[in-house]
Structures are given as structure tokens and as C-alpha cells.
PDB file of C-alpha atoms and ligand atoms in Angstrom:
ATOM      1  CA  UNK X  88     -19.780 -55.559 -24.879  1.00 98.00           C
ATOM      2  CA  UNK X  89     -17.376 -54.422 -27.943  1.00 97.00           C
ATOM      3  CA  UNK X  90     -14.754 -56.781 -29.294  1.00 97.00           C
ATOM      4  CA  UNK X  91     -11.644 -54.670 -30.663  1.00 95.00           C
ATOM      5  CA  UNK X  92      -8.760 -56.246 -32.917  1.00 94.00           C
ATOM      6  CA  UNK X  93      -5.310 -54.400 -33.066  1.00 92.00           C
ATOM      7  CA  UNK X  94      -3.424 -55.332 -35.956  1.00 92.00           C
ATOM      8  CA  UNK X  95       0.568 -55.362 -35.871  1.00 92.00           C
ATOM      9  CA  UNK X  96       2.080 -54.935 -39.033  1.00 94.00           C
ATOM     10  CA  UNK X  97       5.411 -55.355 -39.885  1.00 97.00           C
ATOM     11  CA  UNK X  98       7.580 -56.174 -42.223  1.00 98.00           C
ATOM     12  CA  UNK X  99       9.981 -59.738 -42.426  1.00 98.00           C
ATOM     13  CA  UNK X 100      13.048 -59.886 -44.921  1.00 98.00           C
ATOM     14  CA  UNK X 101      14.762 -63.349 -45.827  1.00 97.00           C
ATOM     15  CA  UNK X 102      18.106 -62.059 -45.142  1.00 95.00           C
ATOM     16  CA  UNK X 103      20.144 -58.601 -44.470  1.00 97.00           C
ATOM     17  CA  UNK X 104      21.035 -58.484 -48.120  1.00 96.00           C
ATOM     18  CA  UNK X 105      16.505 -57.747 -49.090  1.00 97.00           C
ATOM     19  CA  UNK X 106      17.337 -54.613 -46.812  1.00 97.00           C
ATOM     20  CA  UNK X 107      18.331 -50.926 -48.084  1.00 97.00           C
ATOM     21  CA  UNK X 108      21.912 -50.510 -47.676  1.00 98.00           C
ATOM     22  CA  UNK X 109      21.406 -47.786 -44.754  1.00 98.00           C
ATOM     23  CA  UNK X 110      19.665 -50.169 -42.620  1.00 98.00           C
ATOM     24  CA  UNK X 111      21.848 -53.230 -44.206  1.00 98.00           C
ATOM     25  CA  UNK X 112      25.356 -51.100 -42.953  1.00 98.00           C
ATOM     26  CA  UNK X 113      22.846 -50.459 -39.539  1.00 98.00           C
ATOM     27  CA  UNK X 114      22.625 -54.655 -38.773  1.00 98.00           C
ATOM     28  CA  UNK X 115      26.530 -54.432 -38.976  1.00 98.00           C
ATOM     29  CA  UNK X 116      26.892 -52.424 -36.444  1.00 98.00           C
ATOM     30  CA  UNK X 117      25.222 -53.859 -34.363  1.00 98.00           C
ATOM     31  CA  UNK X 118      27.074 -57.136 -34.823  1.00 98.00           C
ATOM     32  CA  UNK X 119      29.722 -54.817 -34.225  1.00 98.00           C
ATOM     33  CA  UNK X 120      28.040 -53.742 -30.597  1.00 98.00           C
ATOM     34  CA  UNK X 121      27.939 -57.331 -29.787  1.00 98.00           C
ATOM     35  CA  UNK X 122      31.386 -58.017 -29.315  1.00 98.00           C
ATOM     36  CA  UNK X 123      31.418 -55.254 -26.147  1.00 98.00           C
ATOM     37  CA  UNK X 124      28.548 -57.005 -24.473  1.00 98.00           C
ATOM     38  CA  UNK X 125      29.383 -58.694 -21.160  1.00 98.00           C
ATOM     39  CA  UNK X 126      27.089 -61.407 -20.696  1.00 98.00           C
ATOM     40  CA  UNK X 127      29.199 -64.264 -18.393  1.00 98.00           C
ATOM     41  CA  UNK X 128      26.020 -64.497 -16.559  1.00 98.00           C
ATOM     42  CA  UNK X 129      23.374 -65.401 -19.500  1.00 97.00           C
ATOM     43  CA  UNK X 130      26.593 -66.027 -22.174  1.00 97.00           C
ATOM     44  CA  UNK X 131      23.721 -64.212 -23.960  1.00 98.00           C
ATOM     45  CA  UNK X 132      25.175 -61.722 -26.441  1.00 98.00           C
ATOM     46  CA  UNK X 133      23.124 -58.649 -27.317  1.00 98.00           C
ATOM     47  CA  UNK X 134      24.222 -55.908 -29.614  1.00 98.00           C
ATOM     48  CA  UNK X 135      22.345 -52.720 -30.600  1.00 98.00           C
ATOM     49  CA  UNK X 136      23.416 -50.023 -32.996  1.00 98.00           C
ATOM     50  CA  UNK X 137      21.295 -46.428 -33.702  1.00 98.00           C
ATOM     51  CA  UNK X 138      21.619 -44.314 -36.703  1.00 98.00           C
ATOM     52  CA  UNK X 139      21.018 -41.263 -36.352  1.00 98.00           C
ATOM     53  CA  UNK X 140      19.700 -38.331 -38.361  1.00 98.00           C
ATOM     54  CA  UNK X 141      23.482 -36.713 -38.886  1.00 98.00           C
ATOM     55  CA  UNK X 142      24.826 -40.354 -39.758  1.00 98.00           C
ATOM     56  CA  UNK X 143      26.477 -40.571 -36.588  1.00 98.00           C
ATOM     57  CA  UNK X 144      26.259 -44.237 -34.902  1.00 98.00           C
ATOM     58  CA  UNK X 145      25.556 -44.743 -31.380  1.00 98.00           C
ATOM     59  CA  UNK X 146      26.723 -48.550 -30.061  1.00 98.00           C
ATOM     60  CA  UNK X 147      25.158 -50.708 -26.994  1.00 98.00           C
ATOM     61  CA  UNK X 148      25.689 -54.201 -25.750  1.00 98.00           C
ATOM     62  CA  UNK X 149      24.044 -55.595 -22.884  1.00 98.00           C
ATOM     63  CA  UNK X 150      26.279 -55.456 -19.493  1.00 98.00           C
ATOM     64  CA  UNK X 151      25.674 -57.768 -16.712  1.00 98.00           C
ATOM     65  CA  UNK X 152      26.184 -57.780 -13.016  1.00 98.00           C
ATOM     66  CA  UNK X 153      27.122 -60.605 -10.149  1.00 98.00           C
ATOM     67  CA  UNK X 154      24.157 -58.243  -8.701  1.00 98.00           C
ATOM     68  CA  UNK X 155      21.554 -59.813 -11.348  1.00 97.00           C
ATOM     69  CA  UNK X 156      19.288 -56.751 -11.217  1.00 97.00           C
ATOM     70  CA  UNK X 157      22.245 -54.253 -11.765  1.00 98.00           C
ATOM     71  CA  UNK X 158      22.633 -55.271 -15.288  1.00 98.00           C
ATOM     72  CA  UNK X 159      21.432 -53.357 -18.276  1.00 98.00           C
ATOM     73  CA  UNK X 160      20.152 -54.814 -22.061  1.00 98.00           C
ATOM     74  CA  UNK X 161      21.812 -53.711 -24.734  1.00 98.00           C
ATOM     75  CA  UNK X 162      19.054 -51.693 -26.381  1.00 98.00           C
ATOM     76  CA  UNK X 163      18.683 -49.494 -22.571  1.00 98.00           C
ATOM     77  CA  UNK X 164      22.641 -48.617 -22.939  1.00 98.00           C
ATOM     78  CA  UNK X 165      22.365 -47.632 -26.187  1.00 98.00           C
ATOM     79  CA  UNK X 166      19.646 -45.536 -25.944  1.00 98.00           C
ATOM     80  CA  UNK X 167      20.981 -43.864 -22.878  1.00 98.00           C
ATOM     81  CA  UNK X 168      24.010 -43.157 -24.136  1.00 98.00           C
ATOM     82  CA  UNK X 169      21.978 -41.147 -26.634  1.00 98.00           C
ATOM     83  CA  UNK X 170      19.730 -39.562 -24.203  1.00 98.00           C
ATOM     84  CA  UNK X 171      23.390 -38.173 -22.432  1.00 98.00           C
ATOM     85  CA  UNK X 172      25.236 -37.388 -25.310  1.00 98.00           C
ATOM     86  CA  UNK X 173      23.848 -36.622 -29.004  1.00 98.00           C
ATOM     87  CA  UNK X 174      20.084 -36.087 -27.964  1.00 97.00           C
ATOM     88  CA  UNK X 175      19.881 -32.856 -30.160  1.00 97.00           C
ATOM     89  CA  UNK X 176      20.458 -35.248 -32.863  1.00 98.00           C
ATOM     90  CA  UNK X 177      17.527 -37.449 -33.633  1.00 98.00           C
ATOM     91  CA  UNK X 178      17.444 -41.056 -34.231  1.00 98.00           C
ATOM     92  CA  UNK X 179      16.286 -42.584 -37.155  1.00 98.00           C
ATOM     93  CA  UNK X 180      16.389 -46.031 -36.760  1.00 98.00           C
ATOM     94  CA  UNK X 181      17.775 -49.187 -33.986  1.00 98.00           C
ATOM     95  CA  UNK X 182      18.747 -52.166 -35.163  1.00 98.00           C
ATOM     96  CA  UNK X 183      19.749 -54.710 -32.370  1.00 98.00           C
ATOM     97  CA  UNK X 184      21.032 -58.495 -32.688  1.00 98.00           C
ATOM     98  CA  UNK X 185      21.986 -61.283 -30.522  1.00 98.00           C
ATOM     99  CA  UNK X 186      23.836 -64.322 -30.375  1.00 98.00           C
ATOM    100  CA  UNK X 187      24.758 -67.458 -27.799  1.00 97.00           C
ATOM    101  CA  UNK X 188      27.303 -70.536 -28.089  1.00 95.00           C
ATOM    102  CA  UNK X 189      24.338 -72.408 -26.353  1.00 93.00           C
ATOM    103  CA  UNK X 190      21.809 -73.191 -28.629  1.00 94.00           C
ATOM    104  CA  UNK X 191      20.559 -71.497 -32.096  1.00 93.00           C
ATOM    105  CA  UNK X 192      18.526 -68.155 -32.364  1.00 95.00           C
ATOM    106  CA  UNK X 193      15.985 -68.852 -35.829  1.00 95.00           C
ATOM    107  CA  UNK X 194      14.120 -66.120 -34.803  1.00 95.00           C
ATOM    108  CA  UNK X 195      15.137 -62.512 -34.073  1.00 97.00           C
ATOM    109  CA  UNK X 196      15.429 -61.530 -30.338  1.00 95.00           C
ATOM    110  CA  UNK X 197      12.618 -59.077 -29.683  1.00 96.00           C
ATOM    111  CA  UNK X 198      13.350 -55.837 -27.070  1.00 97.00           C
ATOM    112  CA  UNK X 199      12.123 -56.643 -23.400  1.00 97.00           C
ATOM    113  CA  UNK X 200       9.386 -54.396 -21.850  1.00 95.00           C
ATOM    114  CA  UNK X 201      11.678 -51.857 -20.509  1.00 97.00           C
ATOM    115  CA  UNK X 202      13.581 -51.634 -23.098  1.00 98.00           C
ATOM    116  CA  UNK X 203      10.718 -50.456 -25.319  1.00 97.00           C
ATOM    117  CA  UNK X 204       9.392 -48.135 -22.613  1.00 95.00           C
ATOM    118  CA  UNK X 205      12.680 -46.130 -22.905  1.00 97.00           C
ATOM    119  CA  UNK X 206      12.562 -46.021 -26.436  1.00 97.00           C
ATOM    120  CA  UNK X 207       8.724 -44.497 -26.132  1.00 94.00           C
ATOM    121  CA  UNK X 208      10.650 -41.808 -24.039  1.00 94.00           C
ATOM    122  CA  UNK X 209      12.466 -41.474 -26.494  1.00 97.00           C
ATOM    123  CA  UNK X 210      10.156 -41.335 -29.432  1.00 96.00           C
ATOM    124  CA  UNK X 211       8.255 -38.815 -27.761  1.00 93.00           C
ATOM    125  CA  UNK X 212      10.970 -36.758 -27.292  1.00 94.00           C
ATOM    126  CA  UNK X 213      12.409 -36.441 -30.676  1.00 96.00           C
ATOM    127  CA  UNK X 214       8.172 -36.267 -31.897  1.00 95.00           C
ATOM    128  CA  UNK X 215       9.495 -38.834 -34.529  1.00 96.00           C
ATOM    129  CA  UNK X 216       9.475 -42.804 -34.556  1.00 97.00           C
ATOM    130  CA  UNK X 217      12.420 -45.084 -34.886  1.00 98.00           C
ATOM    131  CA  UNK X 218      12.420 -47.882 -37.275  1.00 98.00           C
ATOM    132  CA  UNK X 219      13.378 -51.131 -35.116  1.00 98.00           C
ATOM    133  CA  UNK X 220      15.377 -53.726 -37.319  1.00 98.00           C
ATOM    134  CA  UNK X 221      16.103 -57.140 -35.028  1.00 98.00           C
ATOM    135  CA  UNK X 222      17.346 -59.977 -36.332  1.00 98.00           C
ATOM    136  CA  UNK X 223      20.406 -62.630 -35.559  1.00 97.00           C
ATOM    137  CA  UNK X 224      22.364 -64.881 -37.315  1.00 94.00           C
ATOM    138  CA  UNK X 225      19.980 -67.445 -38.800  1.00 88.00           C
ATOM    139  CA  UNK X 226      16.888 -65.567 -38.644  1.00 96.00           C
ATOM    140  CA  UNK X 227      14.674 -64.047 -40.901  1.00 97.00           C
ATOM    141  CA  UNK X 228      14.963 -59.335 -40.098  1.00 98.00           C
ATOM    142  CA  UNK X 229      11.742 -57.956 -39.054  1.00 98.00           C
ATOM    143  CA  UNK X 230      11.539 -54.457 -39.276  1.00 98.00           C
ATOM    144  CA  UNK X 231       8.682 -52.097 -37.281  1.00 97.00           C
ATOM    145  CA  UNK X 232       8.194 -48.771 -37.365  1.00 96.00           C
ATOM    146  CA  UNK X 233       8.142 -47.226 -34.143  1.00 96.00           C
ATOM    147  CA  UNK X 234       7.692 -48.682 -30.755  1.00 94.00           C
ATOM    148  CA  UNK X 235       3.601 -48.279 -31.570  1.00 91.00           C
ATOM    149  CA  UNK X 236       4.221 -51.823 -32.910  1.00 92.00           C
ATOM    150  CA  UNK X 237       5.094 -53.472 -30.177  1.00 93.00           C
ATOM    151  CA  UNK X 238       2.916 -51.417 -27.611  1.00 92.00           C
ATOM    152  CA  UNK X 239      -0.177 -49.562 -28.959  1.00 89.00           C
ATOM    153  CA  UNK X 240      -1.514 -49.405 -25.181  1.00 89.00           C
ATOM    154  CA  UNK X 241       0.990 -47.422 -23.926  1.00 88.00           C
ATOM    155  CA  UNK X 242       1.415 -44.841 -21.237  1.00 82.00           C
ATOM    156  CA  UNK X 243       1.183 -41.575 -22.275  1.00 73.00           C
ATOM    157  CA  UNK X 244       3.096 -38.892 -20.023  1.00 66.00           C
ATOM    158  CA  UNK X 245       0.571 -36.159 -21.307  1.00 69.00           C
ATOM    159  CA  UNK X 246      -2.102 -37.864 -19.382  1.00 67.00           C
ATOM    160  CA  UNK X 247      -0.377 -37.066 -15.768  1.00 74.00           C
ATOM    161  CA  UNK X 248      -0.115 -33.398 -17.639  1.00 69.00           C
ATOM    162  CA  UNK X 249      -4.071 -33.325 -17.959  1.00 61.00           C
ATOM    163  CA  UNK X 250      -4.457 -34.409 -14.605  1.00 57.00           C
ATOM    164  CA  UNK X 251      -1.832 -32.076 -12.850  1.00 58.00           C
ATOM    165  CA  UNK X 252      -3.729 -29.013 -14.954  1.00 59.00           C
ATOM    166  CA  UNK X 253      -7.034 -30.206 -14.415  1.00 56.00           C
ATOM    167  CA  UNK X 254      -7.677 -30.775 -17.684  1.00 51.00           C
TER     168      UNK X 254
HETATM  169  N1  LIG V 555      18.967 -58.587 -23.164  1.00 78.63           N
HETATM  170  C1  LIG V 555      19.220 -57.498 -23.938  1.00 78.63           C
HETATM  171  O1  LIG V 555      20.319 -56.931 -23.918  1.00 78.63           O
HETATM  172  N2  LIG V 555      18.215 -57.046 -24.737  1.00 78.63           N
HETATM  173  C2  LIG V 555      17.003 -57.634 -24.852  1.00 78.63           C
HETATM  174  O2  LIG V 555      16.179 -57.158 -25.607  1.00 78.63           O
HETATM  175  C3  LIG V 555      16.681 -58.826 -24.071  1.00 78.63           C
HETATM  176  C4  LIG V 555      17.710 -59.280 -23.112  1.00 78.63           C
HETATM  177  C5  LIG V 555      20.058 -59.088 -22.331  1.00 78.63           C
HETATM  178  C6  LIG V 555      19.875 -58.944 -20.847  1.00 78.63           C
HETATM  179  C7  LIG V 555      20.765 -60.038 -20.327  1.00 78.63           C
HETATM  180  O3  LIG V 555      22.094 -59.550 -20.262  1.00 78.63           O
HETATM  181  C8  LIG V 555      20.702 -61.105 -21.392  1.00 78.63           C
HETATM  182  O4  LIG V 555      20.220 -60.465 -22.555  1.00 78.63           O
HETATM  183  C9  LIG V 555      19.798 -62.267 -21.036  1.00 78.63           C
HETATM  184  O5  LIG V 555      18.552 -61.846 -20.682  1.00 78.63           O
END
């Protein structure tokens, strides 16, 4: 038996102001997305805001249903909207927020499962990785580089290519 570590590394800023002014303007944006989000399920506000490569910004906010399921996060609507409109132009980075009436957020709100599967999709397809910046109101930003940080065992399309060719 072998015992493997992984080790995460990413990076934690006090404030917006510690960041670049690219990825500072970014964070805005995304506070920006927020204020589309319709959340009078959760009353949970999610906003997400891509730059990408041309400068261009792409906006998301996380859209609920009466159907629970047929709801989508902010990060998913985002990213699709890419994927359907500007996916010639590649995206550099994703910065996503969120914010409640109910209680405080001290930490920033981290991208569910699915949400970071998508952006793997997406990754892949562009063959470059998108800096993440999360972060909300009274938290400290954390910024990771590429969805490898949140999921370093992840499925790989190419291995259903090997298998279909035999490989
Ligand atoms: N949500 C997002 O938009 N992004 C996330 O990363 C996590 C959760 C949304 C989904 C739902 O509308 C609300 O937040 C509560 O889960």
C-alpha cells in the first residue's frame, strides 16, 4: 500500500483592492451579475462575471425554478452563455460572488460540482485554464488557477477516445 498527498495551492487576498486591477474590475462585475440573479427560492444571490481574452465580459446569475431541479447556478449560465455565443473567444479568467439578507458570508462561496465539471469542458476546449476569483462581501478573495484546483481526479473525455479506438 502507497499513501499519496495532493496539495491545493492557491492564493487568498485580504480584500479586492491586493488584486491586479483586471481581476479587481473582474469582482465588479460580478457584483454587477448579482443583481439579475433570481433566487426567491434560496434568497441566495449568486453572481459570476468572465473576462475574456478580447476584453469582452460575459455575465451570469443563478436562476431558480418553482421546479427545484430546473434551476441553474450562476457560474453554469455564465459559462453557457459563452459556450453559445463568444466560444471562439477564449476565457481568461471567472470571478463569481454571492450574497444573502439571511445571515453573513465570511468566506467566499466555492462553485458546486457541476458547475466545475462544465468549466473542465470548458478548459479543455479552449486547451487553456481559467483563473477562478470567488469571494463576497466580507470575505477574504481566493484565487485558483484552473479548475485542476478544485478537482485533480477528474474525468478525462480522451479516455472514452482510447477506449472507442482501442487504444
Ligand atoms: N448557486 C450558484 O449559483 N452557484 C454556486 O456555486 C452554488 C449555488 C445557486 C444555486 C441556487 O440558486 C442557490 O445558489 C442556492 O443553492
Amino acid at each position: 500500500m502507497t499513501e499519496h498527498q495532493i496539495e491545493i495551492n492557491f492564493k487568498e487576498y485580504i480584500s479586492l483592492n491586493e488584486l491586479d486591477k483586471a481581476s479587481h474590475a473582474l469582482c465588479l462585475e460580478a457584483v454587477k451579475a448579482m443583481e439579475s440573479s433570481h433566487s426567491p427560492y434560496s434568497k441566495f444571490r449568486v453572481g459570476a462575471a468572465l473576462r475574456l481574452q478580447s476584453g469582452k465580459i460575459v455575465y451570469g446569475s443563478n436562476q431558480e425554478n418553482v421546479a427545484y431541479p430546473s434551476g441553474l447556478c450562476a457560474e453554469r449560465v455564465a459559462l453557457f452563455t459563452w459556450g453559445a455565443n463568444h466560444a471562439d473567444d477564449p476565457i481568461e479568467a471567472m470571478a463569481v460572488t454571492a450574497a444573502t439578507d439571511e445571515f453573513e458570508l465570511l468566506k467566499p462561496v466555492t462553485s458546486c460540482g457541476a458547475c466545475l465539471q462544465v468549466l473542465a469542458e470548458f478548459e479543455k476546449k479552449q486547451n487553456k485554464p481559467i483563473e477562478i476569483i470567488l469571494f463576497c462581501n466580507n470575505s477574504p478573495v481566493w484565487v485558483m488557477n484552473g479548475v485542476n484546483s478544485f478537482l485533480p481526479f477528474l474525468f478525462f473525455e480522451n479516455r472514452l477516445n482510447a477506449e472507442v479506438k482501442g487504444l
